[in-house]
PDB file of C-alpha atoms and ligand atoms in Angstrom:
ATOM      1  CA  UNK A   1       0.000   0.000   0.000  1.00 41.00           C
ATOM      2  CA  UNK A   2       1.252   3.528  -0.767  1.00 55.00           C
ATOM      3  CA  UNK A   3       2.335   5.684   2.175  1.00 68.00           C
ATOM      4  CA  UNK A   4      -0.233   8.195   3.419  1.00 77.00           C
ATOM      5  CA  UNK A   5       0.862  11.655   2.194  1.00 77.00           C
ATOM      6  CA  UNK A   6       2.155  12.833   5.592  1.00 80.00           C
ATOM      7  CA  UNK A   7       3.573   9.565   6.909  1.00 86.00           C
ATOM      8  CA  UNK A   8       7.110   9.975   5.553  1.00 94.00           C
ATOM      9  CA  UNK A   9       7.460  13.646   6.489  1.00 94.00           C
ATOM     10  CA  UNK A  10       5.477  13.463   9.717  1.00 90.00           C
ATOM     11  CA  UNK A  11       3.137  16.270   8.616  1.00 91.00           C
ATOM     12  CA  UNK A  12       0.389  16.831   6.056  1.00 95.00           C
ATOM     13  CA  UNK A  13       1.806  20.318   5.473  1.00 97.00           C
ATOM     14  CA  UNK A  14       4.574  18.683   3.420  1.00 98.00           C
ATOM     15  CA  UNK A  15       3.076  15.761   1.560  1.00 97.00           C
ATOM     16  CA  UNK A  16       5.165  12.910   0.212  1.00 97.00           C
ATOM     17  CA  UNK A  17       4.199  10.783  -2.755  1.00 97.00           C
ATOM     18  CA  UNK A  18       6.256   8.122  -4.506  1.00 97.00           C
ATOM     19  CA  UNK A  19       5.754   6.444  -7.875  1.00 97.00           C
ATOM     20  CA  UNK A  20       8.049   4.962 -10.507  1.00 97.00           C
ATOM     21  CA  UNK A  21      11.298   6.164  -8.948  1.00 98.00           C
ATOM     22  CA  UNK A  22      10.058   9.740  -8.381  1.00 98.00           C
ATOM     23  CA  UNK A  23       9.415  11.179  -4.907  1.00 98.00           C
ATOM     24  CA  UNK A  24       7.291  14.325  -4.862  1.00 98.00           C
ATOM     25  CA  UNK A  25       7.260  16.636  -1.853  1.00 98.00           C
ATOM     26  CA  UNK A  26       4.350  19.082  -1.951  1.00 98.00           C
ATOM     27  CA  UNK A  27       4.197  22.168   0.294  1.00 98.00           C
ATOM     28  CA  UNK A  28       0.640  22.038   1.492  1.00 98.00           C
ATOM     29  CA  UNK A  29      -0.619  25.091   3.338  1.00 98.00           C
ATOM     30  CA  UNK A  30      -2.346  26.737   0.412  1.00 98.00           C
ATOM     31  CA  UNK A  31      -4.466  29.235   2.403  1.00 98.00           C
ATOM     32  CA  UNK A  32      -1.181  30.806   3.638  1.00 98.00           C
ATOM     33  CA  UNK A  33       0.663  30.567   0.321  1.00 98.00           C
ATOM     34  CA  UNK A  34       2.527  27.534   1.748  1.00 98.00           C
ATOM     35  CA  UNK A  35       4.473  29.839   4.112  1.00 98.00           C
ATOM     36  CA  UNK A  36       6.822  27.761   6.234  1.00 97.00           C
ATOM     37  CA  UNK A  37       6.106  27.035   9.864  1.00 95.00           C
ATOM     38  CA  UNK A  38       8.710  25.199  11.936  1.00 94.00           C
ATOM     39  CA  UNK A  39       6.714  21.994  11.553  1.00 95.00           C
ATOM     40  CA  UNK A  40       6.849  22.344   7.753  1.00 97.00           C
ATOM     41  CA  UNK A  41      10.566  23.010   7.704  1.00 97.00           C
ATOM     42  CA  UNK A  42      11.242  19.935   9.816  1.00 97.00           C
ATOM     43  CA  UNK A  43       8.862  17.885   7.666  1.00 98.00           C
ATOM     44  CA  UNK A  44      10.651  19.009   4.499  1.00 98.00           C
ATOM     45  CA  UNK A  45      14.009  18.099   5.941  1.00 98.00           C
ATOM     46  CA  UNK A  46      12.668  14.721   7.042  1.00 98.00           C
ATOM     47  CA  UNK A  47      11.259  14.127   3.565  1.00 98.00           C
ATOM     48  CA  UNK A  48      14.546  15.014   1.886  1.00 98.00           C
ATOM     49  CA  UNK A  49      16.483  12.730   4.215  1.00 98.00           C
ATOM     50  CA  UNK A  50      14.052   9.890   3.437  1.00 98.00           C
ATOM     51  CA  UNK A  51      14.586  10.489  -0.298  1.00 98.00           C
ATOM     52  CA  UNK A  52      18.336  10.430   0.224  1.00 98.00           C
ATOM     53  CA  UNK A  53      18.233   7.100   2.103  1.00 97.00           C
ATOM     54  CA  UNK A  54      15.788   5.277  -0.155  1.00 98.00           C
ATOM     55  CA  UNK A  55      17.596   3.781  -3.155  1.00 97.00           C
ATOM     56  CA  UNK A  56      14.246   3.372  -4.937  1.00 98.00           C
ATOM     57  CA  UNK A  57      13.999   7.196  -5.129  1.00 98.00           C
ATOM     58  CA  UNK A  58      15.918   8.244  -8.237  1.00 98.00           C
ATOM     59  CA  UNK A  59      14.519  11.764  -8.763  1.00 98.00           C
ATOM     60  CA  UNK A  60      12.872  14.279  -6.427  1.00 98.00           C
ATOM     61  CA  UNK A  61      10.264  16.941  -7.185  1.00 98.00           C
ATOM     62  CA  UNK A  62       9.405  19.911  -4.943  1.00 98.00           C
ATOM     63  CA  UNK A  63       6.182  21.772  -5.663  1.00 98.00           C
ATOM     64  CA  UNK A  64       3.369  23.657  -3.941  1.00 98.00           C
ATOM     65  CA  UNK A  65      -0.362  23.118  -3.496  1.00 98.00           C
ATOM     66  CA  UNK A  66      -2.690  25.916  -4.581  1.00 98.00           C
ATOM     67  CA  UNK A  67      -1.490  29.170  -6.100  1.00 97.00           C
ATOM     68  CA  UNK A  68       1.976  29.480  -4.481  1.00 98.00           C
ATOM     69  CA  UNK A  69       5.171  27.468  -4.565  1.00 98.00           C
ATOM     70  CA  UNK A  70       5.938  28.875  -1.113  1.00 98.00           C
ATOM     71  CA  UNK A  71       5.957  32.377   0.384  1.00 98.00           C
ATOM     72  CA  UNK A  72       9.023  31.544   2.497  1.00 97.00           C
ATOM     73  CA  UNK A  73       9.089  31.984   6.243  1.00 95.00           C
ATOM     74  CA  UNK A  74       5.701  32.340   7.940  1.00 96.00           C
ATOM     75  CA  UNK A  75       5.975  35.888   9.202  1.00 92.00           C
ATOM     76  CA  UNK A  76       3.250  35.558  11.837  1.00 91.00           C
ATOM     77  CA  UNK A  77       5.270  32.748  13.379  1.00 84.00           C
ATOM     78  CA  UNK A  78       8.289  35.068  13.554  1.00 80.00           C
ATOM     79  CA  UNK A  79       6.225  37.885  15.017  1.00 76.00           C
ATOM     80  CA  UNK A  80       4.614  35.608  17.604  1.00 77.00           C
ATOM     81  CA  UNK A  81       8.034  34.678  18.884  1.00 73.00           C
ATOM     82  CA  UNK A  82       9.063  38.343  19.072  1.00 69.00           C
ATOM     83  CA  UNK A  83      12.538  38.908  20.433  1.00 65.00           C
ATOM     84  CA  UNK A  84      12.659  35.337  21.728  1.00 73.00           C
ATOM     85  CA  UNK A  85      13.663  34.150  18.267  1.00 73.00           C
ATOM     86  CA  UNK A  86      17.306  33.737  17.377  1.00 87.00           C
ATOM     87  CA  UNK A  87      17.280  34.214  13.627  1.00 90.00           C
ATOM     88  CA  UNK A  88      20.718  32.650  13.430  1.00 91.00           C
ATOM     89  CA  UNK A  89      19.712  29.521  15.355  1.00 92.00           C
ATOM     90  CA  UNK A  90      16.513  29.240  13.341  1.00 93.00           C
ATOM     91  CA  UNK A  91      18.368  29.421  10.026  1.00 94.00           C
ATOM     92  CA  UNK A  92      21.009  26.971  11.141  1.00 94.00           C
ATOM     93  CA  UNK A  93      18.444  24.495  12.476  1.00 95.00           C
ATOM     94  CA  UNK A  94      16.137  24.589   9.467  1.00 96.00           C
ATOM     95  CA  UNK A  95      16.736  26.473   6.191  1.00 96.00           C
ATOM     96  CA  UNK A  96      20.494  25.975   6.049  1.00 96.00           C
ATOM     97  CA  UNK A  97      20.077  22.234   6.574  1.00 97.00           C
ATOM     98  CA  UNK A  98      17.449  22.118   3.837  1.00 98.00           C
ATOM     99  CA  UNK A  99      19.647  23.990   1.347  1.00 97.00           C
ATOM    100  CA  UNK A 100      22.610  21.730   2.148  1.00 97.00           C
ATOM    101  CA  UNK A 101      20.405  18.646   1.788  1.00 98.00           C
ATOM    102  CA  UNK A 102      19.164  19.830  -1.623  1.00 98.00           C
ATOM    103  CA  UNK A 103      22.699  20.426  -2.862  1.00 97.00           C
ATOM    104  CA  UNK A 104      24.192  17.253  -1.393  1.00 97.00           C
ATOM    105  CA  UNK A 105      21.516  14.669  -2.225  1.00 98.00           C
ATOM    106  CA  UNK A 106      23.005  12.743  -5.133  1.00 98.00           C
ATOM    107  CA  UNK A 107      19.792  12.532  -7.119  1.00 98.00           C
ATOM    108  CA  UNK A 108      18.304  15.146  -9.444  1.00 98.00           C
ATOM    109  CA  UNK A 109      15.957  17.587  -7.701  1.00 98.00           C
ATOM    110  CA  UNK A 110      13.395  19.452  -9.802  1.00 98.00           C
ATOM    111  CA  UNK A 111      11.400  22.447  -8.582  1.00 99.00           C
ATOM    112  CA  UNK A 112       7.973  22.580 -10.192  1.00 98.00           C
ATOM    113  CA  UNK A 113       7.376  26.265  -9.456  1.00 99.00           C
ATOM    114  CA  UNK A 114       3.605  26.463  -9.682  1.00 98.00           C
ATOM    115  CA  UNK A 115       3.172  30.019  -8.361  1.00 98.00           C
ATOM    116  CA  UNK A 116       4.973  32.672  -6.366  1.00 98.00           C
ATOM    117  CA  UNK A 117       8.245  31.684  -4.683  1.00 98.00           C
ATOM    118  CA  UNK A 118       9.114  34.386  -2.137  1.00 98.00           C
ATOM    119  CA  UNK A 119      12.019  34.964   0.261  1.00 96.00           C
ATOM    120  CA  UNK A 120      13.522  31.701   1.441  1.00 97.00           C
ATOM    121  CA  UNK A 121      10.955  29.971  -0.786  1.00 98.00           C
ATOM    122  CA  UNK A 122      12.757  31.391  -3.814  1.00 98.00           C
ATOM    123  CA  UNK A 123      16.084  30.334  -2.299  1.00 97.00           C
ATOM    124  CA  UNK A 124      14.797  26.771  -2.002  1.00 98.00           C
ATOM    125  CA  UNK A 125      13.802  26.814  -5.672  1.00 98.00           C
ATOM    126  CA  UNK A 126      17.260  28.192  -6.560  1.00 98.00           C
ATOM    127  CA  UNK A 127      18.933  25.326  -4.688  1.00 98.00           C
ATOM    128  CA  UNK A 128      17.204  22.680  -6.809  1.00 98.00           C
ATOM    129  CA  UNK A 129      19.024  21.311  -9.867  1.00 98.00           C
ATOM    130  CA  UNK A 130      16.363  22.171 -12.437  1.00 98.00           C
ATOM    131  CA  UNK A 131      13.420  24.582 -12.348  1.00 98.00           C
ATOM    132  CA  UNK A 132      10.234  24.335 -14.391  1.00 98.00           C
ATOM    133  CA  UNK A 133       7.900  27.291 -13.896  1.00 98.00           C
ATOM    134  CA  UNK A 134       4.255  27.831 -14.640  1.00 98.00           C
ATOM    135  CA  UNK A 135       3.650  30.914 -16.804  1.00 98.00           C
ATOM    136  CA  UNK A 136       2.054  32.702 -13.838  1.00 98.00           C
ATOM    137  CA  UNK A 137       4.883  31.888 -11.388  1.00 98.00           C
ATOM    138  CA  UNK A 138       7.009  34.684  -9.916  1.00 98.00           C
ATOM    139  CA  UNK A 139      10.197  34.919  -7.910  1.00 98.00           C
ATOM    140  CA  UNK A 140       9.796  37.563  -5.187  1.00 97.00           C
ATOM    141  CA  UNK A 141      12.912  38.627  -3.304  1.00 92.00           C
ATOM    142  CA  UNK A 142      10.756  39.779  -0.349  1.00 94.00           C
ATOM    143  CA  UNK A 143      13.556  39.931   2.247  1.00 93.00           C
ATOM    144  CA  UNK A 144      14.283  43.670   1.924  1.00 91.00           C
ATOM    145  CA  UNK A 145      10.579  44.507   2.180  1.00 91.00           C
ATOM    146  CA  UNK A 146      10.589  43.133   5.721  1.00 91.00           C
ATOM    147  CA  UNK A 147      13.990  44.527   6.668  1.00 91.00           C
ATOM    148  CA  UNK A 148      15.928  41.297   6.335  1.00 92.00           C
ATOM    149  CA  UNK A 149      18.966  40.222   4.370  1.00 94.00           C
ATOM    150  CA  UNK A 150      18.647  37.511   1.722  1.00 95.00           C
ATOM    151  CA  UNK A 151      19.198  34.111   3.327  1.00 96.00           C
ATOM    152  CA  UNK A 152      19.056  30.377   2.644  1.00 96.00           C
ATOM    153  CA  UNK A 153      21.769  30.720   0.018  1.00 94.00           C
ATOM    154  CA  UNK A 154      20.122  33.636  -1.804  1.00 95.00           C
ATOM    155  CA  UNK A 155      23.317  35.746  -1.751  1.00 93.00           C
ATOM    156  CA  UNK A 156      25.185  32.821  -3.329  1.00 95.00           C
ATOM    157  CA  UNK A 157      22.669  31.724  -5.946  1.00 95.00           C
ATOM    158  CA  UNK A 158      21.125  34.907  -7.308  1.00 95.00           C
ATOM    159  CA  UNK A 159      24.327  36.796  -8.262  1.00 94.00           C
ATOM    160  CA  UNK A 160      25.450  33.639 -10.077  1.00 95.00           C
ATOM    161  CA  UNK A 161      22.307  33.732 -12.176  1.00 96.00           C
ATOM    162  CA  UNK A 162      21.925  37.484 -12.652  1.00 97.00           C
ATOM    163  CA  UNK A 163      25.316  39.056 -11.936  1.00 97.00           C
ATOM    164  CA  UNK A 164      25.950  41.220  -8.879  1.00 96.00           C
ATOM    165  CA  UNK A 165      24.283  44.447  -9.992  1.00 98.00           C
ATOM    166  CA  UNK A 166      20.952  42.951 -11.063  1.00 97.00           C
ATOM    167  CA  UNK A 167      20.812  40.699  -8.002  1.00 97.00           C
ATOM    168  CA  UNK A 168      21.612  43.531  -5.593  1.00 96.00           C
ATOM    169  CA  UNK A 169      19.074  45.843  -7.205  1.00 97.00           C
ATOM    170  CA  UNK A 170      16.416  43.174  -7.023  1.00 96.00           C
ATOM    171  CA  UNK A 171      17.011  42.642  -3.302  1.00 93.00           C
ATOM    172  CA  UNK A 172      17.303  46.358  -2.577  1.00 94.00           C
ATOM    173  CA  UNK A 173      14.050  47.201  -4.371  1.00 94.00           C
ATOM    174  CA  UNK A 174      12.078  44.144  -3.256  1.00 92.00           C
ATOM    175  CA  UNK A 175      11.724  43.337  -6.938  1.00 95.00           C
ATOM    176  CA  UNK A 176      10.123  40.318  -8.553  1.00 97.00           C
ATOM    177  CA  UNK A 177      10.924  38.317 -11.650  1.00 98.00           C
ATOM    178  CA  UNK A 178       8.177  36.867 -13.777  1.00 98.00           C
ATOM    179  CA  UNK A 179       8.609  33.309 -15.024  1.00 98.00           C
ATOM    180  CA  UNK A 180       9.545  34.689 -18.451  1.00 98.00           C
ATOM    181  CA  UNK A 181      12.171  37.025 -16.944  1.00 98.00           C
ATOM    182  CA  UNK A 182      13.558  34.197 -14.823  1.00 98.00           C
ATOM    183  CA  UNK A 183      13.765  32.058 -17.947  1.00 98.00           C
ATOM    184  CA  UNK A 184      15.574  34.789 -19.879  1.00 98.00           C
ATOM    185  CA  UNK A 185      18.051  35.100 -16.981  1.00 97.00           C
ATOM    186  CA  UNK A 186      18.757  31.349 -16.967  1.00 97.00           C
ATOM    187  CA  UNK A 187      17.126  30.764 -13.567  1.00 98.00           C
ATOM    188  CA  UNK A 188      14.289  28.708 -14.984  1.00 98.00           C
ATOM    189  CA  UNK A 189      14.881  25.888 -17.452  1.00 98.00           C
ATOM    190  CA  UNK A 190      11.395  25.848 -18.965  1.00 98.00           C
ATOM    191  CA  UNK A 191       8.252  27.952 -18.676  1.00 98.00           C
ATOM    192  CA  UNK A 192       5.088  25.980 -19.338  1.00 98.00           C
ATOM    193  CA  UNK A 193       1.347  26.755 -19.346  1.00 98.00           C
ATOM    194  CA  UNK A 194      -0.019  26.604 -15.791  1.00 98.00           C
ATOM    195  CA  UNK A 195      -2.283  23.654 -16.558  1.00 98.00           C
ATOM    196  CA  UNK A 196       0.640  21.622 -17.916  1.00 98.00           C
ATOM    197  CA  UNK A 197       3.177  22.194 -15.132  1.00 98.00           C
ATOM    198  CA  UNK A 198       2.425  19.086 -13.073  1.00 98.00           C
ATOM    199  CA  UNK A 199       2.508  16.754 -16.088  1.00 98.00           C
ATOM    200  CA  UNK A 200       5.603  18.326 -17.614  1.00 98.00           C
ATOM    201  CA  UNK A 201       7.434  18.183 -14.280  1.00 98.00           C
ATOM    202  CA  UNK A 202       6.407  14.563 -13.738  1.00 98.00           C
ATOM    203  CA  UNK A 203       7.513  13.654 -17.276  1.00 98.00           C
ATOM    204  CA  UNK A 204      10.979  15.159 -16.801  1.00 98.00           C
ATOM    205  CA  UNK A 205      11.333  13.612 -13.337  1.00 98.00           C
ATOM    206  CA  UNK A 206      10.275  10.235 -14.763  1.00 98.00           C
ATOM    207  CA  UNK A 207      12.861  10.528 -17.507  1.00 98.00           C
ATOM    208  CA  UNK A 208      15.602  11.368 -14.988  1.00 98.00           C
ATOM    209  CA  UNK A 209      14.492   8.566 -12.640  1.00 98.00           C
ATOM    210  CA  UNK A 210      15.195   6.096 -15.434  1.00 98.00           C
ATOM    211  CA  UNK A 211      18.711   7.434 -15.911  1.00 98.00           C
ATOM    212  CA  UNK A 212      22.096   6.354 -14.551  1.00 98.00           C
ATOM    213  CA  UNK A 213      21.427   7.673 -11.033  1.00 98.00           C
ATOM    214  CA  UNK A 214      24.971   7.227  -9.733  1.00 97.00           C
ATOM    215  CA  UNK A 215      26.446   9.188 -12.648  1.00 98.00           C
ATOM    216  CA  UNK A 216      23.806  11.917 -12.226  1.00 98.00           C
ATOM    217  CA  UNK A 217      24.680  12.111  -8.525  1.00 98.00           C
ATOM    218  CA  UNK A 218      28.410  12.286  -9.174  1.00 98.00           C
ATOM    219  CA  UNK A 219      27.798  14.966 -11.837  1.00 98.00           C
ATOM    220  CA  UNK A 220      26.072  17.043  -9.179  1.00 97.00           C
ATOM    221  CA  UNK A 221      28.944  16.466  -6.748  1.00 97.00           C
ATOM    222  CA  UNK A 222      31.461  17.565  -9.388  1.00 97.00           C
ATOM    223  CA  UNK A 223      29.468  20.677 -10.362  1.00 96.00           C
ATOM    224  CA  UNK A 224      28.965  21.697  -6.712  1.00 95.00           C
ATOM    225  CA  UNK A 225      32.689  21.563  -6.204  1.00 94.00           C
ATOM    226  CA  UNK A 226      33.616  23.161  -9.535  1.00 95.00           C
ATOM    227  CA  UNK A 227      31.407  26.170  -8.698  1.00 91.00           C
ATOM    228  CA  UNK A 228      33.871  27.133  -5.980  1.00 86.00           C
ATOM    229  CA  UNK A 229      37.206  25.988  -7.372  1.00 89.00           C
ATOM    230  CA  UNK A 230      39.788  26.360 -10.108  1.00 91.00           C
ATOM    231  CA  UNK A 231      39.914  24.563 -13.462  1.00 90.00           C
ATOM    232  CA  UNK A 232      42.799  22.465 -12.130  1.00 92.00           C
ATOM    233  CA  UNK A 233      40.665  21.338  -9.186  1.00 91.00           C
ATOM    234  CA  UNK A 234      37.779  20.529 -11.530  1.00 88.00           C
ATOM    235  CA  UNK A 235      39.983  18.425 -13.788  1.00 92.00           C
ATOM    236  CA  UNK A 236      41.385  16.454 -10.839  1.00 91.00           C
ATOM    237  CA  UNK A 237      37.989  15.933  -9.257  1.00 90.00           C
ATOM    238  CA  UNK A 238      36.308  14.905 -12.525  1.00 92.00           C
ATOM    239  CA  UNK A 239      38.981  12.236 -13.003  1.00 90.00           C
ATOM    240  CA  UNK A 240      38.436  11.001  -9.433  1.00 91.00           C
ATOM    241  CA  UNK A 241      34.655  10.766  -9.901  1.00 92.00           C
ATOM    242  CA  UNK A 242      34.910   9.247 -13.367  1.00 90.00           C
ATOM    243  CA  UNK A 243      36.834   6.401 -11.773  1.00 92.00           C
ATOM    244  CA  UNK A 244      33.767   5.781  -9.578  1.00 92.00           C
ATOM    245  CA  UNK A 245      31.196   6.233 -12.373  1.00 92.00           C
ATOM    246  CA  UNK A 246      33.212   4.001 -14.691  1.00 90.00           C
ATOM    247  CA  UNK A 247      32.738   1.069 -12.305  1.00 93.00           C
ATOM    248  CA  UNK A 248      28.931   1.319 -12.076  1.00 95.00           C
ATOM    249  CA  UNK A 249      26.595  -1.218 -13.645  1.00 96.00           C
ATOM    250  CA  UNK A 250      24.839   1.617 -15.470  1.00 95.00           C
ATOM    251  CA  UNK A 251      28.046   2.581 -17.242  1.00 94.00           C
ATOM    252  CA  UNK A 252      28.461  -1.010 -18.459  1.00 94.00           C
ATOM    253  CA  UNK A 253      24.828  -1.083 -19.558  1.00 94.00           C
ATOM    254  CA  UNK A 254      25.117   2.295 -21.325  1.00 94.00           C
ATOM    255  CA  UNK A 255      28.108   1.163 -23.356  1.00 90.00           C
ATOM    256  CA  UNK A 256      26.540  -2.230 -24.208  1.00 93.00           C
ATOM    257  CA  UNK A 257      23.319  -0.528 -25.274  1.00 93.00           C
ATOM    258  CA  UNK A 258      25.228   1.885 -27.482  1.00 93.00           C
ATOM    259  CA  UNK A 259      27.174  -0.890 -29.165  1.00 93.00           C
ATOM    260  CA  UNK A 260      24.051  -3.028 -29.560  1.00 94.00           C
ATOM    261  CA  UNK A 261      22.154  -0.006 -30.976  1.00 95.00           C
ATOM    262  CA  UNK A 262      19.299  -0.244 -28.427  1.00 94.00           C
ATOM    263  CA  UNK A 263      18.009   2.028 -25.614  1.00 96.00           C
ATOM    264  CA  UNK A 264      19.781   1.471 -22.260  1.00 95.00           C
ATOM    265  CA  UNK A 265      17.981  -0.047 -19.267  1.00 96.00           C
ATOM    266  CA  UNK A 266      19.492   1.829 -16.324  1.00 97.00           C
ATOM    267  CA  UNK A 267      18.931   0.508 -12.799  1.00 97.00           C
ATOM    268  CA  UNK A 268      20.554   3.262 -10.761  1.00 96.00           C
ATOM    269  CA  UNK A 269      23.386   0.989  -9.666  1.00 96.00           C
TER     270      UNK A 269
HETATM  271  C1  LHQ B 301       1.605  34.664   4.660  1.00 52.73           C
HETATM  272  C2  LHQ B 301       2.869  34.766   4.092  1.00 52.73           C
HETATM  273  C3  LHQ B 301       3.986  34.677   4.932  1.00 52.73           C
HETATM  274  C4  LHQ B 301       2.545  34.415   6.718  1.00 52.73           C
HETATM  275  C5  LHQ B 301       1.448  34.953   2.522  1.00 52.73           C
HETATM  276  N1  LHQ B 301       3.791  34.495   6.239  1.00 52.73           N
HETATM  277  N2  LHQ B 301       1.457  34.512   5.968  1.00 52.73           N
HETATM  278  C6  LHQ B 301      14.223  33.124   7.577  1.00 52.73           C
HETATM  279  C7  LHQ B 301      14.558  33.056   8.926  1.00 52.73           C
HETATM  280  C8  LHQ B 301      14.018  33.819   9.972  1.00 52.73           C
HETATM  281  C9  LHQ B 301      13.179  34.762   9.866  1.00 52.73           C
HETATM  282  C10 LHQ B 301      12.615  35.326   8.740  1.00 52.73           C
HETATM  283  O1  LHQ B 301      12.743  34.919   7.445  1.00 52.73           O
HETATM  284  C11 LHQ B 301      13.427  33.963   6.895  1.00 52.73           C
HETATM  285  C12 LHQ B 301      13.331  33.801   5.469  1.00 52.73           C
HETATM  286  C13 LHQ B 301      12.199  34.426   4.684  1.00 52.73           C
HETATM  287  O2  LHQ B 301      11.605  33.728   3.897  1.00 52.73           O
HETATM  288  S1  LHQ B 301      11.835  36.092   4.909  1.00 52.73           S
HETATM  289  C14 LHQ B 301      10.595  36.419   3.693  1.00 52.73           C
HETATM  290  C15 LHQ B 301       9.225  35.922   4.110  1.00 52.73           C
HETATM  291  N3  LHQ B 301       8.248  36.047   3.059  1.00 52.73           N
HETATM  292  C16 LHQ B 301       7.705  37.207   2.676  1.00 52.73           C
HETATM  293  O3  LHQ B 301       8.049  38.280   3.141  1.00 52.73           O
HETATM  294  C17 LHQ B 301       6.607  37.110   1.667  1.00 52.73           C
HETATM  295  C18 LHQ B 301       5.321  37.659   2.248  1.00 52.73           C
HETATM  296  N4  LHQ B 301       4.192  37.421   1.354  1.00 52.73           N
HETATM  297  C19 LHQ B 301       3.961  38.182   0.272  1.00 52.73           C
HETATM  298  O4  LHQ B 301       4.681  39.084  -0.060  1.00 52.73           O
HETATM  299  C20 LHQ B 301       2.712  37.874  -0.496  1.00 52.73           C
HETATM  300  O5  LHQ B 301       1.820  37.176   0.340  1.00 52.73           O
HETATM  301  C21 LHQ B 301       2.978  37.033  -1.757  1.00 52.73           C
HETATM  302  C22 LHQ B 301       3.756  37.876  -2.784  1.00 52.73           C
HETATM  303  C23 LHQ B 301       3.752  35.757  -1.448  1.00 52.73           C
HETATM  304  C24 LHQ B 301       1.634  36.622  -2.389  1.00 52.73           C
HETATM  305  O6  LHQ B 301       0.791  37.755  -2.507  1.00 52.73           O
HETATM  306  P1  LHQ B 301      -0.757  37.567  -2.835  1.00 52.73           P
HETATM  307  O7  LHQ B 301      -0.900  36.679  -4.016  1.00 52.73           O
HETATM  308  O8  LHQ B 301      -1.336  38.930  -2.931  1.00 52.73           O
HETATM  309  O9  LHQ B 301      -1.385  36.768  -1.594  1.00 52.73           O
HETATM  310  P2  LHQ B 301      -1.694  37.322  -0.116  1.00 52.73           P
HETATM  311  O10 LHQ B 301      -0.644  38.296   0.303  1.00 52.73           O
HETATM  312  O11 LHQ B 301      -3.108  37.782  -0.056  1.00 52.73           O
HETATM  313  O12 LHQ B 301      -1.529  36.014   0.778  1.00 52.73           O
HETATM  314  C25 LHQ B 301      -2.571  35.050   0.991  1.00 52.73           C
HETATM  315  C26 LHQ B 301      -2.550  34.647   2.444  1.00 52.73           C
HETATM  316  O13 LHQ B 301      -1.293  34.070   2.756  1.00 52.73           O
HETATM  317  C27 LHQ B 301      -2.700  35.850   3.387  1.00 52.73           C
HETATM  318  O14 LHQ B 301      -3.356  35.400   4.541  1.00 52.73           O
HETATM  319  P3  LHQ B 301      -4.882  35.848   4.863  1.00 52.73           P
HETATM  320  O15 LHQ B 301      -5.208  35.166   6.159  1.00 52.73           O
HETATM  321  O16 LHQ B 301      -4.880  37.337   4.932  1.00 52.73           O
HETATM  322  O17 LHQ B 301      -5.680  35.330   3.695  1.00 52.73           O
HETATM  323  C28 LHQ B 301      -1.266  36.171   3.726  1.00 52.73           C
HETATM  324  O18 LHQ B 301      -1.113  36.858   4.937  1.00 52.73           O
HETATM  325  C29 LHQ B 301      -0.668  34.776   3.816  1.00 52.73           C
HETATM  326  N5  LHQ B 301       0.772  34.787   3.648  1.00 52.73           N
HETATM  327  N6  LHQ B 301       2.767  34.936   2.764  1.00 52.73           N
HETATM  328  N7  LHQ B 301       5.279  34.694   4.469  1.00 52.73           N
END
């Protein structure tokens, strides 16, 4: 029997579904634009860890229920805690762990950005490997509008996509990018009609889940490291990882399939 939507994450506010190698985590607090409470953040982290552990999961999708991807931190939660909240502790205990988990899980992670992604919600979308956006989706920097600095990796990701000046201006003006603008800037891989987002995201995730999972994971590891290093480092590290990928069953299958002029049957091993 399939897991109940909240049983893997421990909360219905982040629902987990699994089929055909693809795990989908859905932010599910639509009346509040899927703004993150503590319970949601812990549920998301739990869901990501479960995806990491489960070898049957070979691609991961993050998306939102209703008209938002997620509006980032629930601001009423922050206000309720008043000066009792350590922003630093909160970030370290939740968002920073989530961003690290997204970048370190050695499986492709796709954000199906169904609506607005604001504040740390946009950062979470930026930390995924691939972004598909509905035509009506938006990326809202939000932080500056509430007197905060960009967090959850935003200062790392956005200047890499936009360059320093455009990223700084966006944060300083509380600006937003439409899906089309995000696509033009290279943030979003594909913009699709709203009604097609779920199917298009599932189709891409399904395709990736049938791929050579180990090689896809090692590719991510190499690109994470190359983003911060020199060409010499990248060359050394690629050679190191290729030694690992070259010993996988999927590599053997890929070569056999090529030589036998047939599609490969990858198993993720
Ligand atoms: C919300 C929220 C929300 C609560 C919509 N909270 N209720 C990390 C660590 C520590 C501290 C602080 O922050 C962080 C990281 C961050 O993420 S900071 C940035 C937090 N996010 C924002 O500032 C975004 C605030 N939301 C918005 O700007 C708008 O709601 C957006 C642009 C997302 C959507 O606008 P609309 O489509 O016009 O929808 P709406 O504003 O009417 O929202 C619908 C409901 O959702 C509404 O509730 P209500 O009871 O009045 O119907 C909003 O209050 C609620 N909601 N975002 N973050």
